[in-house]
Coordinates of C-alpha atoms in Angstrom, one line a residue:
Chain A
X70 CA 26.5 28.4 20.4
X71 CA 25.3 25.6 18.2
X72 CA 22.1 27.2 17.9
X73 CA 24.0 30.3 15.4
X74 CA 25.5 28.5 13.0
X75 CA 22.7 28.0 10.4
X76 CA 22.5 28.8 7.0
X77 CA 25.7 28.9 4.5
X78 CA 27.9 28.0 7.3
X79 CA 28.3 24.7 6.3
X80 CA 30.3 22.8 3.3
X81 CA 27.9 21.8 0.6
X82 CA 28.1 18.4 -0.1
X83 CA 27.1 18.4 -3.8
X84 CA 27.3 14.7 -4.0
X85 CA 24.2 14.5 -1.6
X86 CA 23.0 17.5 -3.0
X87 CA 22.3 16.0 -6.1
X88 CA 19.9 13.0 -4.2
X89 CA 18.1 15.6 -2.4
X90 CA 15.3 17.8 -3.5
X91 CA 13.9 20.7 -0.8
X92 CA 11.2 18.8 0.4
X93 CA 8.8 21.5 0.1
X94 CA 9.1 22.4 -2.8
X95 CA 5.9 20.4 -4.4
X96 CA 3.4 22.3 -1.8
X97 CA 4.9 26.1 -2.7
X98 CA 3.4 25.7 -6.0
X99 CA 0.2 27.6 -4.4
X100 CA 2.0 30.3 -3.6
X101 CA 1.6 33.3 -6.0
X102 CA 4.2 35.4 -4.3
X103 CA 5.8 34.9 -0.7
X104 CA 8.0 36.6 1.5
X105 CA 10.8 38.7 -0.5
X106 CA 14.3 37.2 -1.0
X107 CA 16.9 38.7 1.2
X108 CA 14.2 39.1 4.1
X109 CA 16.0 38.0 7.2
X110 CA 13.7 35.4 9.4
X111 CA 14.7 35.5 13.2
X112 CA 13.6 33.5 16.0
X113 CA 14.4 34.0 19.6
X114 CA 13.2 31.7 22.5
X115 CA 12.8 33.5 26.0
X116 CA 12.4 31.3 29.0
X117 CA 11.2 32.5 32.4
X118 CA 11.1 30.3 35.2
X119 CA 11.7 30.5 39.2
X120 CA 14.1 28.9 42.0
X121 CA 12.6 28.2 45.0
X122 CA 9.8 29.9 44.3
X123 CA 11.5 33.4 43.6
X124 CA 11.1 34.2 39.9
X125 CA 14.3 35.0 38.2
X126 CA 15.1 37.5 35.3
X127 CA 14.4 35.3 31.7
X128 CA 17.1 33.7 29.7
X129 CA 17.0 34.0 26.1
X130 CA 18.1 32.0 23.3
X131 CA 21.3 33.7 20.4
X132 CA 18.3 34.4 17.8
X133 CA 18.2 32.0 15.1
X134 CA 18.6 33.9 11.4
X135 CA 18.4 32.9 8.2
X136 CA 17.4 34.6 5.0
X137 CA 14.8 33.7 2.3
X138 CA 16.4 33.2 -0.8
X139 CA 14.5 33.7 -4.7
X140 CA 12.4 31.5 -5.8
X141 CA 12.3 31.8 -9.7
X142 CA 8.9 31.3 -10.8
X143 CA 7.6 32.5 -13.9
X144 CA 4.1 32.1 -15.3
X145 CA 2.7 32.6 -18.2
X146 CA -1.0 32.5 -20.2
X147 CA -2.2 32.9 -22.9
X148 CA -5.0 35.2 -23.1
X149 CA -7.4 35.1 -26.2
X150 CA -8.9 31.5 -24.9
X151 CA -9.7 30.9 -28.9
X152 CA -7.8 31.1 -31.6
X153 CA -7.8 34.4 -33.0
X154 CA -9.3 34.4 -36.8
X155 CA -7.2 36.0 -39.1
X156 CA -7.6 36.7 -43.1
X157 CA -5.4 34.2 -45.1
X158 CA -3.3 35.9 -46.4
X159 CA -3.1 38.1 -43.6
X160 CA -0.7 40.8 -41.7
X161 CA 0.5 41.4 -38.4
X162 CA -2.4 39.7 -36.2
X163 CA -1.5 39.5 -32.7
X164 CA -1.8 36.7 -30.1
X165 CA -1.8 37.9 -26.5
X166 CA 0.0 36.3 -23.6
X167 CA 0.8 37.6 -20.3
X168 CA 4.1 37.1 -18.5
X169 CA 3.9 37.0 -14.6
X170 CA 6.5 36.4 -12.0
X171 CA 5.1 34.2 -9.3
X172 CA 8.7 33.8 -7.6
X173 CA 9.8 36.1 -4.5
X174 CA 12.5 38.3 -6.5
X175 CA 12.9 40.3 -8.9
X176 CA 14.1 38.7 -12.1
X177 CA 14.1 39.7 -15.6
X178 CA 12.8 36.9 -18.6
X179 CA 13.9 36.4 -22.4
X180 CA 11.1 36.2 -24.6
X181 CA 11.5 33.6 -28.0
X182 CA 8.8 32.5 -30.3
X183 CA 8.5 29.3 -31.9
X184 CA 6.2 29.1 -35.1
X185 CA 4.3 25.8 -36.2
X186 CA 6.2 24.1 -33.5
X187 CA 6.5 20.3 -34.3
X188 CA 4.9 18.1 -34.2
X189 CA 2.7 20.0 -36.9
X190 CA -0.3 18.9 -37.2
X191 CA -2.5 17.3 -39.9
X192 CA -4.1 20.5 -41.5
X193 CA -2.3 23.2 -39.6
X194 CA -0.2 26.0 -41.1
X195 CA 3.1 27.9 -39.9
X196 CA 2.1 31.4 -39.1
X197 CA 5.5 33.9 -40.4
X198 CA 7.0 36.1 -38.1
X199 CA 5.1 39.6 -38.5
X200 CA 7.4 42.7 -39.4
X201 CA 8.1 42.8 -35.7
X202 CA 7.7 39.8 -34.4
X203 CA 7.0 40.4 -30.2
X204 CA 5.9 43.5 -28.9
X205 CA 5.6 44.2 -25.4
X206 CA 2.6 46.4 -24.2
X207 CA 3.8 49.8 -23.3
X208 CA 1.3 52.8 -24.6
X209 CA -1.5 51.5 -21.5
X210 CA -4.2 51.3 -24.3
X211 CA -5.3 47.4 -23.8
X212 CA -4.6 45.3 -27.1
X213 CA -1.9 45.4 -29.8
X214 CA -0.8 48.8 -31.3
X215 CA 1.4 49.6 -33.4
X216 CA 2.6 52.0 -30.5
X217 CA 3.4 49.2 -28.1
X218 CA 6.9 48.5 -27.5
X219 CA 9.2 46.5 -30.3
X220 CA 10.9 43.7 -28.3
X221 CA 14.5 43.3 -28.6
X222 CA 16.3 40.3 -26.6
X223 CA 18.7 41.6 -24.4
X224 CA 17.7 45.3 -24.8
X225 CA 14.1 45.4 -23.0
X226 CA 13.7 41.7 -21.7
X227 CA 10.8 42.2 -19.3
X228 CA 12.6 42.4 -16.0
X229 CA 9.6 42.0 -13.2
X230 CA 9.3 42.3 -9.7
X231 CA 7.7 39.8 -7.6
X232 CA 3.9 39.7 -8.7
X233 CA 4.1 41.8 -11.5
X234 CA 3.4 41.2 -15.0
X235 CA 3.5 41.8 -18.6
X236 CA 1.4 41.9 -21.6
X237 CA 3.0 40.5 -24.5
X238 CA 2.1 40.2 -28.4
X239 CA 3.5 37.7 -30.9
X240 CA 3.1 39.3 -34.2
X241 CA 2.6 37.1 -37.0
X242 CA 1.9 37.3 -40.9
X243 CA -0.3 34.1 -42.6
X244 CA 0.5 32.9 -45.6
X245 CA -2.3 31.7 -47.7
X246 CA -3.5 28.6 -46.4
X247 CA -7.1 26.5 -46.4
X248 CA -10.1 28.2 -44.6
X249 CA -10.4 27.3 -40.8
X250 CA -6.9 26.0 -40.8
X251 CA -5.1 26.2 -37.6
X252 CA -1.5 28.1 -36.4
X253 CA 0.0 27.7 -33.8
X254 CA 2.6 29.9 -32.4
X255 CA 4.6 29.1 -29.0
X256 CA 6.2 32.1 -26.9
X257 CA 8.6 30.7 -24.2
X258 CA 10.0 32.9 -21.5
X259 CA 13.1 31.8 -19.8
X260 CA 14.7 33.0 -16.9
X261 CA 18.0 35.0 -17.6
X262 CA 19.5 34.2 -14.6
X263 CA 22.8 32.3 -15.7
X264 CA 22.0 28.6 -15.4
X265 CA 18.0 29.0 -14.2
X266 CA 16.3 28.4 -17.1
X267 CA 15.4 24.6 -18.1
X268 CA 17.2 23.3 -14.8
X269 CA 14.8 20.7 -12.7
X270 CA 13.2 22.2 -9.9
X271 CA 15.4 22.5 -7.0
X272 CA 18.3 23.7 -8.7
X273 CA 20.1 25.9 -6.7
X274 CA 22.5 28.4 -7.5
X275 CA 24.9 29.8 -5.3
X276 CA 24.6 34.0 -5.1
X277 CA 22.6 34.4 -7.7
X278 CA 19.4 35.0 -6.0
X279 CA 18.3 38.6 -5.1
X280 CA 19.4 39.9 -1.4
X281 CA 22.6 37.4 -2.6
X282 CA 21.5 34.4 -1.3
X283 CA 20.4 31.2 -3.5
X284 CA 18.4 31.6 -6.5
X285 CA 16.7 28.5 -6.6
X286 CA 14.5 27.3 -9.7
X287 CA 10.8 26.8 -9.0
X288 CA 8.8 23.9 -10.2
X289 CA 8.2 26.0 -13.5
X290 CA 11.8 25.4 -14.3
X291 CA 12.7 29.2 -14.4
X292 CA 10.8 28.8 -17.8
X293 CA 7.6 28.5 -19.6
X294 CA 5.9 28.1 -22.6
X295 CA 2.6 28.3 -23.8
X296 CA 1.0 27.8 -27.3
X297 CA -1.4 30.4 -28.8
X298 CA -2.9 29.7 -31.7
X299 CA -5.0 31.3 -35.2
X300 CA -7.5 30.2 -36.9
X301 CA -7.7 31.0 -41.2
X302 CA -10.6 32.9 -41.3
X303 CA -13.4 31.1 -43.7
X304 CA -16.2 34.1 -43.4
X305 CA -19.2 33.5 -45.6
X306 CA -22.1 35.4 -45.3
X307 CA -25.9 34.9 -47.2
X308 CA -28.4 37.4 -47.1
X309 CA -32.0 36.0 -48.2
X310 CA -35.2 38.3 -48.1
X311 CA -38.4 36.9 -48.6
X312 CA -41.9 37.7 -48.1
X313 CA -42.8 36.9 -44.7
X314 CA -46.5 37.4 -44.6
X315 CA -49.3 39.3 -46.5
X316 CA -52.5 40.6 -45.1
X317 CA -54.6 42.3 -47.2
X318 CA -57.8 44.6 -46.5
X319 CA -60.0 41.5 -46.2
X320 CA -58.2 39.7 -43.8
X321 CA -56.6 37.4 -46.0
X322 CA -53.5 37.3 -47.8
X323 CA -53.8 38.5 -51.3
X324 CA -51.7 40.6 -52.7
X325 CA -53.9 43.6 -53.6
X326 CA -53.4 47.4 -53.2
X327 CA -53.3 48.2 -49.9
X328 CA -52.2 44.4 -48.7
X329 CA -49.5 44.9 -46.4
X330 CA -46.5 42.5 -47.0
X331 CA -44.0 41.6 -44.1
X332 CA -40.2 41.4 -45.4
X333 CA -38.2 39.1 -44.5
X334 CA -33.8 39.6 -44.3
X335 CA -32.2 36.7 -42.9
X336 CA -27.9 37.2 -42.9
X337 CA -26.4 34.1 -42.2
X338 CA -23.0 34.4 -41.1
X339 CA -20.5 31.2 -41.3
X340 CA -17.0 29.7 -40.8
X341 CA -15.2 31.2 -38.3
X342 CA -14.4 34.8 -37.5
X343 CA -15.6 38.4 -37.0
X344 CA -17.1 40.7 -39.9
X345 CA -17.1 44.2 -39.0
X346 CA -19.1 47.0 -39.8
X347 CA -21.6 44.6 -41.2
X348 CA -24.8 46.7 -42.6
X349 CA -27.7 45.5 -44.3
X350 CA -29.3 47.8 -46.6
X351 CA -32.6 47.4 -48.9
X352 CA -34.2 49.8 -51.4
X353 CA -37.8 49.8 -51.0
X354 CA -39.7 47.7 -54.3
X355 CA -41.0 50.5 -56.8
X356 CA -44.9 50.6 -55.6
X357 CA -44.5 50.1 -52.2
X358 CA -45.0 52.3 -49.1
X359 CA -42.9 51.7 -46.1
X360 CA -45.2 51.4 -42.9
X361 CA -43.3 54.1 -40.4
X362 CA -41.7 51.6 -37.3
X363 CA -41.9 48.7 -38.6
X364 CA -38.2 47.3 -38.8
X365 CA -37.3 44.6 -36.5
X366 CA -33.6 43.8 -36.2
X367 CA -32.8 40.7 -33.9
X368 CA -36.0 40.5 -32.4
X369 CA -35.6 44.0 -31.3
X370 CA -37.8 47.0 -32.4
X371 CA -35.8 50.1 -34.4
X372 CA -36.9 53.4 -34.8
X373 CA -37.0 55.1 -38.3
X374 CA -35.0 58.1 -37.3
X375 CA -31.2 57.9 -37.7
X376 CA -30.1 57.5 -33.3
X377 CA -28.7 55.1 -31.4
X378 CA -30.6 51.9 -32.5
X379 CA -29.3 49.9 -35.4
X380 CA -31.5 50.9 -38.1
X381 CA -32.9 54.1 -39.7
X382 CA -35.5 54.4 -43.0
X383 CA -33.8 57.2 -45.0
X384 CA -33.9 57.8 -49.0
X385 CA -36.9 55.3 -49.1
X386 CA -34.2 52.6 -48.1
X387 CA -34.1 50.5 -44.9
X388 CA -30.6 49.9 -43.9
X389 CA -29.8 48.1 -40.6
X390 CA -26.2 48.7 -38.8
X391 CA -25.1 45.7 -37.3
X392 CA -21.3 46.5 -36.5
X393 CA -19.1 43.6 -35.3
X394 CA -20.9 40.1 -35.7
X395 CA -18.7 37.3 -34.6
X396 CA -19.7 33.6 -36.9
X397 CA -21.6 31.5 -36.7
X398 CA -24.6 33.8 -36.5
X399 CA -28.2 34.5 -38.3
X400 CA -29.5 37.9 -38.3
X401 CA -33.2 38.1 -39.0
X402 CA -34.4 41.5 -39.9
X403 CA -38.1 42.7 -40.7
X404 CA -39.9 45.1 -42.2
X405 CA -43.5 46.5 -43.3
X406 CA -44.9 47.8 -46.8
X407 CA -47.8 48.4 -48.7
X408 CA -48.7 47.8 -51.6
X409 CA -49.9 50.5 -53.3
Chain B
X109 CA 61.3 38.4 40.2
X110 CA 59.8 34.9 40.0
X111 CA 57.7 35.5 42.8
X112 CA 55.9 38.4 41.3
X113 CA 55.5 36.5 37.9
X114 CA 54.1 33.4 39.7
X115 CA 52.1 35.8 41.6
X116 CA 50.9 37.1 38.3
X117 CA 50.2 34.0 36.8
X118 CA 48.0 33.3 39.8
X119 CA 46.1 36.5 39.7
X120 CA 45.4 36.2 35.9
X121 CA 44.1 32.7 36.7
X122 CA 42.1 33.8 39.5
X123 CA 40.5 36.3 37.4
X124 CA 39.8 33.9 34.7
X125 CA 38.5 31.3 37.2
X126 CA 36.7 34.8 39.2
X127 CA 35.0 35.4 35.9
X128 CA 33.8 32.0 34.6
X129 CA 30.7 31.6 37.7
X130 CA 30.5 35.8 36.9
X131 CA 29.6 34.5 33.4
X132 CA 26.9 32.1 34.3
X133 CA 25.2 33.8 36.6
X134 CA 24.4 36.8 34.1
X135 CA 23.1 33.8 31.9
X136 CA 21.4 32.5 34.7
X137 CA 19.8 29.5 35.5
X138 CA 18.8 28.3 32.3
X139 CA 20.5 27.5 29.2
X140 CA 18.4 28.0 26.2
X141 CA 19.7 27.1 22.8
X142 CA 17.5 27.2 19.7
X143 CA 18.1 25.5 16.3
X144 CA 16.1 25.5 12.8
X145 CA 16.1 22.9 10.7
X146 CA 14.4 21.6 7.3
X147 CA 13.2 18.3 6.2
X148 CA 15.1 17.2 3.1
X149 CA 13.7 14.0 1.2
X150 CA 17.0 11.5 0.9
X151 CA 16.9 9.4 -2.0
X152 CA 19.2 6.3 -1.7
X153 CA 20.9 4.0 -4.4
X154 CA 18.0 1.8 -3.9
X155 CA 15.6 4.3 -4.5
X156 CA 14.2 4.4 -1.4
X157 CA 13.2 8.0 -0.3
X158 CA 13.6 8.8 3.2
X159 CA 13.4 12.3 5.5
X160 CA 16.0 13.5 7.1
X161 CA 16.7 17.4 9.3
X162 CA 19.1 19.3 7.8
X163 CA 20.7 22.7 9.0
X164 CA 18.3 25.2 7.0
X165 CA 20.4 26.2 3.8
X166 CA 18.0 27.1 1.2
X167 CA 14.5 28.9 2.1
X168 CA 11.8 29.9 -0.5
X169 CA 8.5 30.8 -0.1
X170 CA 6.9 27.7 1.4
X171 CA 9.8 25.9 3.1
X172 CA 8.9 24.7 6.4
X173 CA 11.0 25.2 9.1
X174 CA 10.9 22.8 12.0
X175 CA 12.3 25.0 15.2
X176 CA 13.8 23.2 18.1
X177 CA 14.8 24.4 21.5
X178 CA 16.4 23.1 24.4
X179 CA 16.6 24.0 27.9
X180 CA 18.7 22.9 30.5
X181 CA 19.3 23.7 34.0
X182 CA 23.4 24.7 34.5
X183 CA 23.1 25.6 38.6
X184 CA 22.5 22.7 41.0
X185 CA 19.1 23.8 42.2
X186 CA 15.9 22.6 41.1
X187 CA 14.1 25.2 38.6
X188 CA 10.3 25.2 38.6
X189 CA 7.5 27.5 36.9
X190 CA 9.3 27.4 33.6
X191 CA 7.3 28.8 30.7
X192 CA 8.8 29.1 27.1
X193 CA 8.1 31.9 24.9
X194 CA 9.3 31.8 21.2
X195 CA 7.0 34.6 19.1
X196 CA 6.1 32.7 15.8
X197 CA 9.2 34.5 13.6
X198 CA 8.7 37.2 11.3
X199 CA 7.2 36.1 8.2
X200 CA 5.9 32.7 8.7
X201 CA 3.0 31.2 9.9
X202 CA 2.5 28.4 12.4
X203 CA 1.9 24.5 11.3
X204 CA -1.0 23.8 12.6
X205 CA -0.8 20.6 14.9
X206 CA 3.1 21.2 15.0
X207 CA 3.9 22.5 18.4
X208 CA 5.4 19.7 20.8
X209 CA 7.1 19.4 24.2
X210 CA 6.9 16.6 26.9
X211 CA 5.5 17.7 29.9
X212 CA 4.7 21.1 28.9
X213 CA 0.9 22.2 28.3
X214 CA 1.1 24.6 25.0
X215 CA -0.7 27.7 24.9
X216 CA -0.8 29.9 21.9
X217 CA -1.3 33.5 21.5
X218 CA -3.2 35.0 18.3
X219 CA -2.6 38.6 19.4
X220 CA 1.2 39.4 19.9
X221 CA 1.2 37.6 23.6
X222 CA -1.0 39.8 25.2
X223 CA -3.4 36.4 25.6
X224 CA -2.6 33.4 25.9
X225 CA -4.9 30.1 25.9
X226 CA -5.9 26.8 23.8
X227 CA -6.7 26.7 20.4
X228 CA -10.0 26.9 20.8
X229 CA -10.3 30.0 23.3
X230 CA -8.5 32.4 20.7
X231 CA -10.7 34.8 19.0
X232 CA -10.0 37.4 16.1
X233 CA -11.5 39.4 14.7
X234 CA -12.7 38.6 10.8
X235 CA -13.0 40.5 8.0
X236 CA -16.9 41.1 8.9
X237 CA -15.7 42.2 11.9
X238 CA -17.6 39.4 14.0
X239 CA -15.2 37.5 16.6
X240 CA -14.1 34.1 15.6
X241 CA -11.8 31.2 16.3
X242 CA -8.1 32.1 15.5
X243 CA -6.9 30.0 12.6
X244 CA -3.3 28.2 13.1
X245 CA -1.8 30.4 10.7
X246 CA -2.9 33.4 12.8
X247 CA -1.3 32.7 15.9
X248 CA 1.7 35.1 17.0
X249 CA 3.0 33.4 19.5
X250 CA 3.1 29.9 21.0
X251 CA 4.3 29.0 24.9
X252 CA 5.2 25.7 26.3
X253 CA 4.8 25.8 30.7
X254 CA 6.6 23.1 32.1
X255 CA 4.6 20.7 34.0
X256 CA 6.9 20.2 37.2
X257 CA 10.4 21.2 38.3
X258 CA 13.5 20.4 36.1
X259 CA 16.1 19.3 38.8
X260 CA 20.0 20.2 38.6
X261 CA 21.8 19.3 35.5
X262 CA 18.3 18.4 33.6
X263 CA 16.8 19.5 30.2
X264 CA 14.1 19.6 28.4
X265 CA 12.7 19.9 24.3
X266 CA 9.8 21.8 22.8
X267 CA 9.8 22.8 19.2
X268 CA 7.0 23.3 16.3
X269 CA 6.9 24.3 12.9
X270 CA 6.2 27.5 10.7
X271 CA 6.2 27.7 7.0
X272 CA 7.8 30.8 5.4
X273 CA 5.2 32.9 3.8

């Protein structure tokens, strides 16, 4: 029975092995996750036919089995899209990357980190390894917390099943550097299945995939890496108030008692990076009477009262709440008085 | 003494011979074998790449599988109305345009083999619910009739493709 003796049953011939590549393996690429190693594929051909017109009870073929074998297939991105803008010198900022395993098996990934990695260049940094320098995402809060999980190679090396992934942070300090400098930090994770990881695709070894059969190294090389990168934050922020407009009792604009004068706050943020909890606050000028309703923040009209809008008119001051405002961005705020 | 042994040497071979037809008559008619195969690219000392079939060794997601079957008539009668039936295996899909077989007309089945027709008369059922034309990769089942009679001692090939999913 020819038709039985299919997979494993024959010597390998690693000579030839070494000129041949799995044809296929090019157009799997597409495949995010396929049928699991170990699954046995079987094929049996039934034939029905007659003799002399009398039909006759079906022969059937000795079913054809093989099994699927792991496909080791990590991927991995890196998340924030920009660099992340950190304060120079700065403290455990986190870059975020996420690990996923596109192969067919279960397999479990080291995690290394490579700071500044060369060629450096003109104008970059190195970021430093923060105090702990990967953490895993554990706690189910989205984002880096101090509560996340501490990586430790060899102790909790993100061991994933097929499809699944994991959120990881590279923790890193910055030294004091130039404004708007970039650094770059690369994470690599490499498959930990002996004699995967940096092998060209098509590899094969021998029992070492899950279900037993072949693990064989995907066109990702059973590892990956991807560069993340900061940014040295160079925040500057002007505020400039003017007066906007007068218009005073006659319909012109003299400034007379009882002219009213349109302020003008313009906060011009620069550089590159996020300011948080960014207010605006201004003290009414002595002999002036605030015209209830009148403050305009971002082209948007504000109540007086302290609620959910951005501004409030308290203490005869005008004070505007503008919370997280990521540069470059202008701000223009306005406000009535009159002159008494 | 030598009588009886000869006579049991002649029994024992008259069983063996008694069983052999026995054997091939349970088969019946028809010997069917079938093989799978990959396509491995070849590279030579010249460089040149070239395909060639290999037994299937290693299979990942994507490998496709070339399946071929043979079937031969072992009685000395002429065998007509054959129709082949191989269900598209268990975790892989059909290549489209893959199926062959001289002299056979191929049907193919997109609902377990209750139906068979051509490509075009298959219907499923989409995710709108609205009928449509099964895709390749939908079908379940692919069979090859056999134009004609396959006289004494005669075989035949069909085969197609499926890519493991």
């Amino acid at each position: 029975m020819r038709g039985l003796t299919i997979s494993g049953s024959r010597p390998r011939s690693h000579a030839l092995a070494l000129w041949v590549l799995l044809f296929l393996l090019a157009p799997q690429l597409g495949w995010a996750v396929g049928t699991p190693a170990g699954t046995v594929i079987s094929n049996v051909v039934t034939v029905s036919y007659d003799i002399g017109g009398t039909s006759q009870p079906p022969a059937s073929s000795a079913p054809v089995n093989f099994t699927v074998d792991e496909l080791i297939q990590p991927t991995l991105t890196w998340q924030d899209g920009t660099p992340v803008a950190v304060n120079t010198p700065g403290t455990n900022d986190a870059l975020t990357f996420v690990l996923t395993n596109s192969g067919n098996g279960q397999e479990a990934f080291g995690l290394a980190r490579t700071n500044g990695p060369a060629p450096l260049p003109a104008g970059n940094y190195t970021p430093a390894n923060g105090s702990i320098s990967i953490y895993l995402e554990s706690n189910g809060t989205p984002g880096f917390q101090a509560t996340d999980t501490a990586y430790i190679p060899g102790t909790n090396d993100p061991n994933l099943a097929p499809d699944a992934g994991q959120t990881i942070y590279v923790i890193s300090d910055t030294p004091s550097v130039a404004s708007n400098a970039l650094g770059e930090v690369r994470l690599t994770a490499s498959s930990l299945t002996a004699g995967a990881a940096g092998s060209s695709p098509g590899t094969s070894l021998a029992g070492l995939g899950q279900g037993g059969g072949f693990a064989v190294v995907g066109s990702a090389q059973a590892q990956v890496s991807v560069t993340g990168s900061y940014i040295a934050s160079g925040l500057g922020l002007v505020v400039n108030k003017t007066v906007f407009s007068v218009l005073d009792p006659n319909g012109t604009a003299v400034l007379m008692p009882g002219a009213v004068m349109t302020y003008q706050i313009t906060a011009t943020l620069s550089g590159t990076g996020t300011v948080n909890n960014l207010v605006v606050t201004d003290p009414l000028p002595a002999n002036t009477t605030y015209v209830p309703g009148s403050i305009v923040a971002g082209g948007a009209a504000q109540t007086d009262a302290a609620d959910a809008d951005q501004a409030q008119f308290a203490a005869n001051t005008v004070s505007v709440s503008l919370g997280s405002v990521a540069a470059p961005a202008t701000i223009v705020i306005t406000f009535r008085a009159t002159i008494n | 003494m030598r009588i009886s042994r000869l006579l049991f040497i002649t029994t024992l071979f008259m069983a063996l011979g008694g069983f052999s037809p026995a054997s091939q008559a349970a088969d019946g008619a028809i010997k069917v074998k079938s093989i799978a195969q990959v396509e491995v690219e070849v590279v030579g000392k010249d460089g040149k790449k070239t395909l060639k079939r290999a037994p299937v060794e290693k299979v990942v997601p994507g490998t496709e599988v070339i399946y071929t079957t043979t079937f031969e008539n072992i009685i000395d009668k002429t065998v007509g109305n054959i129709a082949i039936d191989n269900p598209v295996p268990n975790d892989t899909e059909y290549k489209a345009g893959s199926a062959f077989g001289k002299d056979c007309e191929i049907l193919f089945s997109a609902d377990g083999g209750k139906k068979f027709g051509h490509a075009e008369e298959l219907k499923v059922k989409g995710a709108d619910g609205k009928e449509r034309t099964a895709l390749p990769r939908e079908y379940t089942n692919i069979r090859w009739n056999y134009k004609g009679q396959l006289a004494a001692g005669k075989s035949g090939e069909v085969g197609f493709r499926a890519v493991v999913k």
